[in-house]
PDB file of C-alpha atoms in Angstrom:
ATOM      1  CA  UNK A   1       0.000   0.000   0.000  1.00 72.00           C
ATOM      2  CA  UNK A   2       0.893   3.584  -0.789  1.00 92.00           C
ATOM      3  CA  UNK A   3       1.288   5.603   3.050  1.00 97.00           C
ATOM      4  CA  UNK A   4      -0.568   8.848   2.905  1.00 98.00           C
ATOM      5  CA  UNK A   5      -1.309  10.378   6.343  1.00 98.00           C
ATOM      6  CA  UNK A   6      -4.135  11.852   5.482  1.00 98.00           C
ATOM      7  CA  UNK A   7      -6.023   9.263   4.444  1.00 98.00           C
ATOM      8  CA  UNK A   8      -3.974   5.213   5.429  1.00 98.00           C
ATOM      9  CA  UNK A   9      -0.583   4.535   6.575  1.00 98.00           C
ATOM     10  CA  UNK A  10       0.817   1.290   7.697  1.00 98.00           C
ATOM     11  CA  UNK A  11       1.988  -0.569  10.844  1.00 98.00           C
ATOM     12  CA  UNK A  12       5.777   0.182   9.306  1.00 98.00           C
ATOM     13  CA  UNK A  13       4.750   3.542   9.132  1.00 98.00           C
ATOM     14  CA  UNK A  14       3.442   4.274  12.443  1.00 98.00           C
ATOM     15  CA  UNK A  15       6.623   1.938  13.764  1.00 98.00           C
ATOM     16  CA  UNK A  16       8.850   4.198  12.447  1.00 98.00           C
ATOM     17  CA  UNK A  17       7.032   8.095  13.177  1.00 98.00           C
ATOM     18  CA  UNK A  18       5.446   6.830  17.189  1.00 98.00           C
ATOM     19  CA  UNK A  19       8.090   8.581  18.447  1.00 97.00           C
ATOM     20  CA  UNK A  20       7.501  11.907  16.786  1.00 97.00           C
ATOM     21  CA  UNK A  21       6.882  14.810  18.488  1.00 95.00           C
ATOM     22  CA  UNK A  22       3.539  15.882  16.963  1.00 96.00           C
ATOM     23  CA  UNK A  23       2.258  12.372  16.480  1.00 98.00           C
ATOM     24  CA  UNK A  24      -1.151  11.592  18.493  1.00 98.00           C
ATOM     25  CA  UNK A  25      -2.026   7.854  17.980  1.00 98.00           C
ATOM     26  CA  UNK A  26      -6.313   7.447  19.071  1.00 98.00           C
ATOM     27  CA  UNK A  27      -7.951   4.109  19.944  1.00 98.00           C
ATOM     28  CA  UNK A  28     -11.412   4.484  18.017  1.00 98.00           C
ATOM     29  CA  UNK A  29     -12.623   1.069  18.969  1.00 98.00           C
ATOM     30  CA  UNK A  30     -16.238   0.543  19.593  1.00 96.00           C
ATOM     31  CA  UNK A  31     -18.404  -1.862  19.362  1.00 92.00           C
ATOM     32  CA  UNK A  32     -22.367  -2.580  18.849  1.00 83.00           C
ATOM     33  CA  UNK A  33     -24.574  -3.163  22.126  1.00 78.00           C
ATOM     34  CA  UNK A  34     -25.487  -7.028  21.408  1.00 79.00           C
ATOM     35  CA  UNK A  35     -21.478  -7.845  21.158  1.00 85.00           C
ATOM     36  CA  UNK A  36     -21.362  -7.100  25.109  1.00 88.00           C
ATOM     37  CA  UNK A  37     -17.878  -5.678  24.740  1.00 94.00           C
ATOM     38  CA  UNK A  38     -16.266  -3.001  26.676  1.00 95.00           C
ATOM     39  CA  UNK A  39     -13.952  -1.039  24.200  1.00 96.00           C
ATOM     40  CA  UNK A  40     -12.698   1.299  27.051  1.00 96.00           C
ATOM     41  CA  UNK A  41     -11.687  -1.381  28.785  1.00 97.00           C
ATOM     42  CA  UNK A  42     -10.102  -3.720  26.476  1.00 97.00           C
ATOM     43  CA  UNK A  43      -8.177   0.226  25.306  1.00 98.00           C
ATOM     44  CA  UNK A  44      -7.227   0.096  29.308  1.00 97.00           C
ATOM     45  CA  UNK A  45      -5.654  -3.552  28.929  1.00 97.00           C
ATOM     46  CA  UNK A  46      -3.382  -3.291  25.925  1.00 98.00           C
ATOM     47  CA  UNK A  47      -3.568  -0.640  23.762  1.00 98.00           C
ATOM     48  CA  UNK A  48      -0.414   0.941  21.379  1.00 98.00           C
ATOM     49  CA  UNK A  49       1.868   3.056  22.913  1.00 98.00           C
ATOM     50  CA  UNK A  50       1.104   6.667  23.471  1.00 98.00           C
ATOM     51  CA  UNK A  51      -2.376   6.054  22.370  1.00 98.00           C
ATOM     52  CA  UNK A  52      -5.503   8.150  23.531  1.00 98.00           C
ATOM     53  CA  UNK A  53      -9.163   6.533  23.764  1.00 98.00           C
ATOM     54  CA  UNK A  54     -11.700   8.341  21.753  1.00 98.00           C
ATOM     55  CA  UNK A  55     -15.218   7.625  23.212  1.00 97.00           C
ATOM     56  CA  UNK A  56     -17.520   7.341  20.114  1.00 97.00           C
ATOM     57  CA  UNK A  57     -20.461   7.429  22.283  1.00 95.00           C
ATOM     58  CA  UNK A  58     -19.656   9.916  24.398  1.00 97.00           C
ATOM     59  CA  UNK A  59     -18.020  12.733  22.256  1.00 97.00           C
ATOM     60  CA  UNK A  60     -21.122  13.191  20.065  1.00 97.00           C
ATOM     61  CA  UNK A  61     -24.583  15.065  20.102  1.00 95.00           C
ATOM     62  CA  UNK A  62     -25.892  13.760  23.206  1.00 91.00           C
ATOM     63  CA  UNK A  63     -28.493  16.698  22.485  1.00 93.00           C
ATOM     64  CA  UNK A  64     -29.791  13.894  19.465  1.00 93.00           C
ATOM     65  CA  UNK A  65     -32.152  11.023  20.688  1.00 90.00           C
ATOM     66  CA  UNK A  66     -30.145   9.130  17.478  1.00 89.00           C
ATOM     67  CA  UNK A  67     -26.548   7.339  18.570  1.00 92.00           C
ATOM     68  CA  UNK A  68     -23.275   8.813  18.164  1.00 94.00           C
ATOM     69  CA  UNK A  69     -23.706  11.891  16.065  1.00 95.00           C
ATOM     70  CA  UNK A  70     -21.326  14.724  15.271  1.00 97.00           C
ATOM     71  CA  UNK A  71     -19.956  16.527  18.288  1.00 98.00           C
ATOM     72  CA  UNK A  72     -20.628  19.897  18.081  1.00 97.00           C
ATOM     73  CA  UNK A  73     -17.242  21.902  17.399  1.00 97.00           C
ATOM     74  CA  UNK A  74     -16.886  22.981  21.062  1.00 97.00           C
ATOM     75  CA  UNK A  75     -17.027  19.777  22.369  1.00 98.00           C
ATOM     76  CA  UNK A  76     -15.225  18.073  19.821  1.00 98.00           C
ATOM     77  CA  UNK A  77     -12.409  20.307  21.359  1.00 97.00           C
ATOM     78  CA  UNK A  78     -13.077  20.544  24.423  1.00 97.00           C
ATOM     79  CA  UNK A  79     -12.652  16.616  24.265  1.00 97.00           C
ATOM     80  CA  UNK A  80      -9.875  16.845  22.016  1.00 97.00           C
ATOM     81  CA  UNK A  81      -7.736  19.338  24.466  1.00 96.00           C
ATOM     82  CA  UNK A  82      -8.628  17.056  27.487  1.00 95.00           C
ATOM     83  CA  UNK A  83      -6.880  14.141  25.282  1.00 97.00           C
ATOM     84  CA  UNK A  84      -3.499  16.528  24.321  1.00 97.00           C
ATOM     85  CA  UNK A  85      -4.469  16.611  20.714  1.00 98.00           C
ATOM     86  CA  UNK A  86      -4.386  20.194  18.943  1.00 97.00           C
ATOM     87  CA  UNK A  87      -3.444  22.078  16.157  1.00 97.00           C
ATOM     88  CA  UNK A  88      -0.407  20.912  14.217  1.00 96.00           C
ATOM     89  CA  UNK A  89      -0.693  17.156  15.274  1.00 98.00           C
ATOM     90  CA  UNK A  90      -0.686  14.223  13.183  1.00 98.00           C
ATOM     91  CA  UNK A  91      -3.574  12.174  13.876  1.00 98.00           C
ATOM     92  CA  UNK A  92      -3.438   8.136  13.562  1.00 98.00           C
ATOM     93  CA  UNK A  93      -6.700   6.190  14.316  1.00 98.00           C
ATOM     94  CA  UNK A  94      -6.981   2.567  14.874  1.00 98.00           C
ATOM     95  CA  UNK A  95      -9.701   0.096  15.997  1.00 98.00           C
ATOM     96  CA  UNK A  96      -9.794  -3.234  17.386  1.00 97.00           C
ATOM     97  CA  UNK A  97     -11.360  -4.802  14.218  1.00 96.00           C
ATOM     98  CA  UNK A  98      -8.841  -3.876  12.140  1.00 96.00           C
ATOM     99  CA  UNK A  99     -11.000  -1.794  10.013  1.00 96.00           C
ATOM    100  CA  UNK A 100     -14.648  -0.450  11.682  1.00 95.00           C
ATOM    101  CA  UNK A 101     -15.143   2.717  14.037  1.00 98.00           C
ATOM    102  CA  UNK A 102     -11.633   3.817  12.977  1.00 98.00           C
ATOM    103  CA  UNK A 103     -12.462   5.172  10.111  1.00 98.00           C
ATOM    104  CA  UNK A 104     -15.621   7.354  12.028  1.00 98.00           C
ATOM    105  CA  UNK A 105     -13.053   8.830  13.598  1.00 98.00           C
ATOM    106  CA  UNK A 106     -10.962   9.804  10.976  1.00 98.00           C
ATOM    107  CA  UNK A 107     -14.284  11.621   8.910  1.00 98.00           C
ATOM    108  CA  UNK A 108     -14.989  13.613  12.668  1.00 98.00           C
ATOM    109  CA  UNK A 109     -11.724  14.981  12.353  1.00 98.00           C
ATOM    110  CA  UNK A 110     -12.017  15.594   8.468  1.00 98.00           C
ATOM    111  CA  UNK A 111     -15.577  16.972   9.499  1.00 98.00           C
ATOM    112  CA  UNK A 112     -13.564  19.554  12.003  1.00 98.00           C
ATOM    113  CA  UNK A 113     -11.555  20.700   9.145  1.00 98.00           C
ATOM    114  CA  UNK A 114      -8.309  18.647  10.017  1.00 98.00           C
ATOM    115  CA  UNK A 115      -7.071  16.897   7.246  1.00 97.00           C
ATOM    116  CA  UNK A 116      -3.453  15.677   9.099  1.00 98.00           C
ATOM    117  CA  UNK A 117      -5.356  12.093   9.959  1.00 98.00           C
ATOM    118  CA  UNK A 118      -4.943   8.771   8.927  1.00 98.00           C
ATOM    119  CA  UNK A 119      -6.266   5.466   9.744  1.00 98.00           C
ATOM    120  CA  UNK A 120      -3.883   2.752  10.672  1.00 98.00           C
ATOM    121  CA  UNK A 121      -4.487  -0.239   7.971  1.00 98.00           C
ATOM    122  CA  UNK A 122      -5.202  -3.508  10.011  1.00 98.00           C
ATOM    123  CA  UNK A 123      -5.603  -1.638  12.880  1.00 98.00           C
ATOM    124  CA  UNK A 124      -4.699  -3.237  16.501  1.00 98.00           C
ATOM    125  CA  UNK A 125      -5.005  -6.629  15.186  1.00 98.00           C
ATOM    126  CA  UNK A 126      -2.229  -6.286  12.284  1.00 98.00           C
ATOM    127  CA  UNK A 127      -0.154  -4.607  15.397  1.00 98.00           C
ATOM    128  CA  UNK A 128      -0.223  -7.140  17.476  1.00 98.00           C
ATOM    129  CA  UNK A 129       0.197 -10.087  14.976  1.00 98.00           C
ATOM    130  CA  UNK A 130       3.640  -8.646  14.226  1.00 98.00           C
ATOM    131  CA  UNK A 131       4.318  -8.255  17.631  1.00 98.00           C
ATOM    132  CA  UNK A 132       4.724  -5.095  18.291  1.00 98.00           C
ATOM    133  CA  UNK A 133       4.670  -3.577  21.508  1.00 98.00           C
ATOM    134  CA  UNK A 134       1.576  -2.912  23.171  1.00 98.00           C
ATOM    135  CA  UNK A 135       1.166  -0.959  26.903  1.00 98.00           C
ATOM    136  CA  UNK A 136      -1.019  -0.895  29.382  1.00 97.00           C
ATOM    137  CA  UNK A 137      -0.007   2.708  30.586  1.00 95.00           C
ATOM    138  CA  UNK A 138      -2.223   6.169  30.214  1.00 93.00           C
ATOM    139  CA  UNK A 139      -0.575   8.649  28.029  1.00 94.00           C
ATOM    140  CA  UNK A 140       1.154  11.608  29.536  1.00 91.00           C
ATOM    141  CA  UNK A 141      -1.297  14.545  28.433  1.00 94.00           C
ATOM    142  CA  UNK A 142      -0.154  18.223  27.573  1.00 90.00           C
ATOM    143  CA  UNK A 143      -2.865  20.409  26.533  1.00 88.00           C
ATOM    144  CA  UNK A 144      -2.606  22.276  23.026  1.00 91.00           C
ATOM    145  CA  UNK A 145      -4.535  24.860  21.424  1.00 94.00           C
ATOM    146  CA  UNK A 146      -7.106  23.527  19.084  1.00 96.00           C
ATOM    147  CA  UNK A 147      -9.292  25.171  16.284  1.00 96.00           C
ATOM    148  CA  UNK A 148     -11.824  24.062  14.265  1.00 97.00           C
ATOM    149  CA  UNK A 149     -13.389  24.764  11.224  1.00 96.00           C
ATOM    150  CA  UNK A 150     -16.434  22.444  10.165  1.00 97.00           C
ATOM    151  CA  UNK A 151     -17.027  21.078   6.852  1.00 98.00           C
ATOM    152  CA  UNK A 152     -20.894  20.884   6.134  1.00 97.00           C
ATOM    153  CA  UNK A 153     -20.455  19.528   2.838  1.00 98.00           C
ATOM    154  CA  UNK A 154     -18.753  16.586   4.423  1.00 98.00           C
ATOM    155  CA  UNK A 155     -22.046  15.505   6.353  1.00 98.00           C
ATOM    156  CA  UNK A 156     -25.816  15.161   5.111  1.00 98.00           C
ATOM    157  CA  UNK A 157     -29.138  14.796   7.041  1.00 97.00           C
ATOM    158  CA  UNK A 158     -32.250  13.495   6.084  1.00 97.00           C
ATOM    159  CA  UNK A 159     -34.074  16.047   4.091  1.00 97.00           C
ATOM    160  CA  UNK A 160     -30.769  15.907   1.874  1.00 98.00           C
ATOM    161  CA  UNK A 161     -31.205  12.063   1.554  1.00 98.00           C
ATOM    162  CA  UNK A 162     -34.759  12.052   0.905  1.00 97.00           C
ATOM    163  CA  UNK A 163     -34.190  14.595  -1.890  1.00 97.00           C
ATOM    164  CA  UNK A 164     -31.096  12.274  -3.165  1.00 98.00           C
ATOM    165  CA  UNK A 165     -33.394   9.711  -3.191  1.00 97.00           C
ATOM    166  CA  UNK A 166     -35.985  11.324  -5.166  1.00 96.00           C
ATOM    167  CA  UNK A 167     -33.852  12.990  -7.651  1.00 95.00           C
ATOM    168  CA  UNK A 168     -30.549  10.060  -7.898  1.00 89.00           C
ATOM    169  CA  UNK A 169     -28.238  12.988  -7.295  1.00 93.00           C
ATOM    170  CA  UNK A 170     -25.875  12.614  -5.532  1.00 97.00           C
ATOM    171  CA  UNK A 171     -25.816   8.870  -5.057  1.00 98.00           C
ATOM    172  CA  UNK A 172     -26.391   6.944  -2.325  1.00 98.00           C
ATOM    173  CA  UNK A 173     -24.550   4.087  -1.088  1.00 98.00           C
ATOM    174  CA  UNK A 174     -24.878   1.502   1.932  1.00 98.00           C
ATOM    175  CA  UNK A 175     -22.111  -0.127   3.602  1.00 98.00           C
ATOM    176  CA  UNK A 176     -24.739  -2.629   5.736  1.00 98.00           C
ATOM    177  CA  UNK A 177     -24.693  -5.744   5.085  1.00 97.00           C
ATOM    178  CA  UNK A 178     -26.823  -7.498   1.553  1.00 97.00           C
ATOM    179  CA  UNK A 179     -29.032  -9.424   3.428  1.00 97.00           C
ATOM    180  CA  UNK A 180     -29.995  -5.661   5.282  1.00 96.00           C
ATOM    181  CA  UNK A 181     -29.673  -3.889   2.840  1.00 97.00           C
ATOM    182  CA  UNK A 182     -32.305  -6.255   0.670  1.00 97.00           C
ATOM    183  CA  UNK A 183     -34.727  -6.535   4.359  1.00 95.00           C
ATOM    184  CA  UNK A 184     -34.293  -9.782   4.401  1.00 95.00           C
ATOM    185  CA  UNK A 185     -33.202  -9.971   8.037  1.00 94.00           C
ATOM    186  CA  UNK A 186     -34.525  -8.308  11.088  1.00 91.00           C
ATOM    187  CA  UNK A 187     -32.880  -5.100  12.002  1.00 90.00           C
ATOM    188  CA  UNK A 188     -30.202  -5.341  14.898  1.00 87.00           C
ATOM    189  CA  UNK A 189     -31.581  -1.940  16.304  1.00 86.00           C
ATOM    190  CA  UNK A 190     -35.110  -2.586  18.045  1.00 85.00           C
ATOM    191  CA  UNK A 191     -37.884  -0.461  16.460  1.00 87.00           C
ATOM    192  CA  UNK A 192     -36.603  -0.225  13.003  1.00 92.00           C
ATOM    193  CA  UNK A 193     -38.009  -1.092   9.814  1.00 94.00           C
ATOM    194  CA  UNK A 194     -36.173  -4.362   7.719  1.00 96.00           C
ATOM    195  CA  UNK A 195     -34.749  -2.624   3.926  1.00 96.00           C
ATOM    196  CA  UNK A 196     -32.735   0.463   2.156  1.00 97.00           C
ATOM    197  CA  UNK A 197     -33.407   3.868   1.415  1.00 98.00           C
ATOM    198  CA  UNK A 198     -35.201   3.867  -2.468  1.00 98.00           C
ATOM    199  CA  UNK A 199     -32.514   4.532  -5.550  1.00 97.00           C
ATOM    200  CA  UNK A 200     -29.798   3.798  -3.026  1.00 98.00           C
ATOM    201  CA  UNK A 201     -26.840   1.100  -4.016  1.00 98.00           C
ATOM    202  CA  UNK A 202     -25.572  -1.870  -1.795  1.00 98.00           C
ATOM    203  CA  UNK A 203     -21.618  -2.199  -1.431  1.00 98.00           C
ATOM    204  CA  UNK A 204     -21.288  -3.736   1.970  1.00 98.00           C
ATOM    205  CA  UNK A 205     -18.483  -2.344   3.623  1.00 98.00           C
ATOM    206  CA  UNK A 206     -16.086  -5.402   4.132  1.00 97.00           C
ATOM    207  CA  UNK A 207     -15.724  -5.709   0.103  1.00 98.00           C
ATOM    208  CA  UNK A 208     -13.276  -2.894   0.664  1.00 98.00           C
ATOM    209  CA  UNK A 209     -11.168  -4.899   2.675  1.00 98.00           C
ATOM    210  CA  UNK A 210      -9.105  -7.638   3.170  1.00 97.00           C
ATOM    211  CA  UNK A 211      -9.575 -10.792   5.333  1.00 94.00           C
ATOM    212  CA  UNK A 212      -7.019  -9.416   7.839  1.00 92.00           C
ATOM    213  CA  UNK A 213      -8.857  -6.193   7.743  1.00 94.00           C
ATOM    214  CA  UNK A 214      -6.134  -4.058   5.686  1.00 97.00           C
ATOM    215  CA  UNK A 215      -7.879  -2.076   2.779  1.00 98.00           C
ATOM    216  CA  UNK A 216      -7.638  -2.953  -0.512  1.00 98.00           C
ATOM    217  CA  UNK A 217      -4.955  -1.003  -2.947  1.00 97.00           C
ATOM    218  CA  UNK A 218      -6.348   1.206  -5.643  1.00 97.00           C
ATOM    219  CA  UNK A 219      -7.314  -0.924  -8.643  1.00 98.00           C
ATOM    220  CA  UNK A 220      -9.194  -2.983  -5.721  1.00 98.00           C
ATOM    221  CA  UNK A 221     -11.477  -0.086  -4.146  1.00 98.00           C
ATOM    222  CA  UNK A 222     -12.500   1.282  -8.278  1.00 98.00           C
ATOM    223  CA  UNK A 223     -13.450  -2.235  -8.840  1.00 98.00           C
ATOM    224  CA  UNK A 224     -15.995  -2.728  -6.126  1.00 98.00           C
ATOM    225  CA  UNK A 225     -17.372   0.499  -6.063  1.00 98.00           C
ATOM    226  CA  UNK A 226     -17.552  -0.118  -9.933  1.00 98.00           C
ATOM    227  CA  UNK A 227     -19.215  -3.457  -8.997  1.00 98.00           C
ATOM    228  CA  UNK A 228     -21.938  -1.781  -7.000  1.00 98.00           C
ATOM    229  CA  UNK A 229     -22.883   0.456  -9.695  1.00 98.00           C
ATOM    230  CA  UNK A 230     -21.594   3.135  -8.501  1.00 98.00           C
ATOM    231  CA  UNK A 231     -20.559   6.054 -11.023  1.00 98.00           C
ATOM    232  CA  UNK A 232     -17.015   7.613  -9.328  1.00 97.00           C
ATOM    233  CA  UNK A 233     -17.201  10.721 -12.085  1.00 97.00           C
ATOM    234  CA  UNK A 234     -20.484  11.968  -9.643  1.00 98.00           C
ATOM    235  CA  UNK A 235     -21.406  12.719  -5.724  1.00 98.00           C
ATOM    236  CA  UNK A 236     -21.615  10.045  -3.174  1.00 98.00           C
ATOM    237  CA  UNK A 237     -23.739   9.984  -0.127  1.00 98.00           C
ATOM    238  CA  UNK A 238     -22.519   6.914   2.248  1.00 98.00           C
ATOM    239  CA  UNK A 239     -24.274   5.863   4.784  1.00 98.00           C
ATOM    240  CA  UNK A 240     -25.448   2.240   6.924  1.00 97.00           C
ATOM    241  CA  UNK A 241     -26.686   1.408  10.289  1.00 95.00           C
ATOM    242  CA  UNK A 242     -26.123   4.557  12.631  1.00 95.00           C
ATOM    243  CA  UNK A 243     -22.838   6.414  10.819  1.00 97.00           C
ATOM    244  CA  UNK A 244     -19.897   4.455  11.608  1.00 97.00           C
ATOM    245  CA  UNK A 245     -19.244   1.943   8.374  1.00 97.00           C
ATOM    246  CA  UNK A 246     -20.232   4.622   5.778  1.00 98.00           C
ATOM    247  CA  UNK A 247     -17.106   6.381   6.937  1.00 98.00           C
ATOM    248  CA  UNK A 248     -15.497   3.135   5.742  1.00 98.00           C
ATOM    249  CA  UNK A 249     -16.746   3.587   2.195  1.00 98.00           C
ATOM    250  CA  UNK A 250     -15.918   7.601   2.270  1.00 98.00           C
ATOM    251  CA  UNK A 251     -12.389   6.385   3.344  1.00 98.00           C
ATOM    252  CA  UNK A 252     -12.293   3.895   0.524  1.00 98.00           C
ATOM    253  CA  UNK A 253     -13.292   6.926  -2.231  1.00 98.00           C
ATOM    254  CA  UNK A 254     -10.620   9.483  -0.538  1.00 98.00           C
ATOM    255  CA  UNK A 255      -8.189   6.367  -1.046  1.00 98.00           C
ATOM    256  CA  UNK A 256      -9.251   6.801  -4.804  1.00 98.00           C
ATOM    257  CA  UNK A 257      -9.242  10.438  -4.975  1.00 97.00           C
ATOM    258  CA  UNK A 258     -12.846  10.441  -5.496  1.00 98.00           C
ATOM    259  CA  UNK A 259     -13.812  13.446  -3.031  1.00 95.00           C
ATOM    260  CA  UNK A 260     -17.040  14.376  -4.162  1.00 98.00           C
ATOM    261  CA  UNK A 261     -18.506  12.521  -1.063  1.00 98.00           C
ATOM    262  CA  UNK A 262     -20.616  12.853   2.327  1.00 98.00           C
ATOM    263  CA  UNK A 263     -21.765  10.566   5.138  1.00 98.00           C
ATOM    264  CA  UNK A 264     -25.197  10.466   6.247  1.00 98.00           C
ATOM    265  CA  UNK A 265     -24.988  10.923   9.464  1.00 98.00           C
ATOM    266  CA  UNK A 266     -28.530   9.517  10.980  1.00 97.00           C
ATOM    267  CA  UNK A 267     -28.078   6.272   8.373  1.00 97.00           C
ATOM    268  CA  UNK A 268     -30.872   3.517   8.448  1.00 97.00           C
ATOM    269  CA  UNK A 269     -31.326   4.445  12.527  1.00 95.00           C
ATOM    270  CA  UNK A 270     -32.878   7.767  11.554  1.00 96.00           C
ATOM    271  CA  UNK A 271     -34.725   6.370   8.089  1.00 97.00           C
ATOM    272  CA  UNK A 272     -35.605   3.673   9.123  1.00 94.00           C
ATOM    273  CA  UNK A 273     -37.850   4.447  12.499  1.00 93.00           C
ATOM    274  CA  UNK A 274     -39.906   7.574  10.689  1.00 90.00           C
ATOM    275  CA  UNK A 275     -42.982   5.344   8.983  1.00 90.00           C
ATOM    276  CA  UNK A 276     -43.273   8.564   6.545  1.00 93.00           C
ATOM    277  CA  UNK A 277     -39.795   7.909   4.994  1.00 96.00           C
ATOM    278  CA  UNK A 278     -39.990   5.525   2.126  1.00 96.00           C
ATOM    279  CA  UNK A 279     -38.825   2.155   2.315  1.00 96.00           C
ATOM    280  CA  UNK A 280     -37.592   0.044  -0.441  1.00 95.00           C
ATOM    281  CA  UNK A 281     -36.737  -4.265  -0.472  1.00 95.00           C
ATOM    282  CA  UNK A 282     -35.072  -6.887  -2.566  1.00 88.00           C
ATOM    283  CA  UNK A 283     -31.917  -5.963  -4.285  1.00 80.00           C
ATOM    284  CA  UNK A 284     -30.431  -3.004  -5.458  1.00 60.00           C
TER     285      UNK A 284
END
């Protein structure tokens, strides 16, 4: 893979920059209700050196009855001063998936107007299979100055994706699951209705990876999004369950240098519990 730290970089990467000044490394792990896991605790056990937790859950709009949404700017850095990271830092985001909540992280930040922010391919589990070192220590925190400038064209709610719907401009693409996406299988999240938003495109999220969770190079990434009907010379709206793999499929397109794109933020959480939002079944 091609290192670019402001979209991917790799373990050898981050091996050879974790002891740079201005590098802040952020465990994004998370993980849905029904998998009973405790990402801030498994971060407390073994996480990378130097790394900071970022609380999906908590460093959102807790002013939204929906899950995780955008953090308003002044708690987005109110958060990110409590965890040392500022202006002029270099940002590297992993997960303990090797590819999930990471990349949610890395479109808040590229929400905020940072663009110094990369996800780490493989994540934690790519880390630790080469044995790399791995601590159980907090980080030593020094505040720095942090500004923010946030990019609305980078996020879009549901009016916008109703009238994408309607009008197939821009295009909409979901990174759930086929058998979800076609409402073939209940809903994970109770309350919801089983299907995909109408005119939208199925390109579950995992096509963009490998089995070990690394993303795929180039050619790779044009040839599923190619696959799923997608057309990378117009807009993309991503979205999925509640806003986390959608960022996986925006981070797949910047990997491209397709930037034309959005996440929608409220995904099938927000569609699918209004009954006076369209629902559509089967296959794309």
């Amino acid at each position: 893979m091609t290192d670019d730290p402001r979209t991917l970089v790799s373990t050898d990467w981050l091996a050879k920059h974790i002891n740079d000044p201005d590098l802040r490394i952020v465990d994004a792990s998370w993980h849905m209700p029904d998998q009973n896991r405790d990402a801030r605790a498994e971060y407390d056990a073994a996480h990378i050196p130097g790394a900071r937790f970022f609380d999906i859950d908590e460093i959102s709009d807790q002013r939204s009855e929906l899950p995780h949404m955008a953090p308003p700017p002044e708690k987005f850095i109110s958060r990110m001063r409590a965890m040392g990271i500022g202006d002029g830092h270099q940002v590297i985001v992993y997960d303990t998936h090797g590819m999930l909540s990471a990349a949610r992280v890395w479109w808040t930040f590229k929400l905020m107007g940072k663009d110094d922010v990369a996800v780490l391919d493989g994540g934690l589990p790519k880390w630790q299979a080469e044995g790399r070192e791995i601590e159980d220590m907090p980080p030593v925190i020094r505040d720095r100055h942090m500004t923010v400038t946030r990019r609305n064209h980078l996020v879009r709610d549901v009016t916008q994706v109703a009238e994408a719907s309607k009008l197939d401009t821009p295009q909409i693409l979901d990174a759930r699951a086929a058998e979800r996406f076609a409402g073939s299988v209940k809903e994970p999240r109770e309350g919801l209705r089983a299907g995909h938003i109408p005119g939208s495109k199925n390109l579950p999220f995992n096509r963009l990876l490998h089995d070990d969770g690394t993303m795929k190079d180039e050619a790779g990434l044009r040839a599923e999004f190619d696959a799923a009907g997608i057309d990378l010379g117009r807009p993309v709206i991503t979205t999925c369950g509640s806003g986390i793999t959608a960022a996986v499929l925006a981070l797949g397109l910047a990997r491209i240098g397709h930037d034309d794109w959005s996440v929608y933020d409220g995904s099938w959480t927000e569609w699918g519990a209004f009954a006076d939002l369209p629902v559509a079944t089967g296959d794309a």
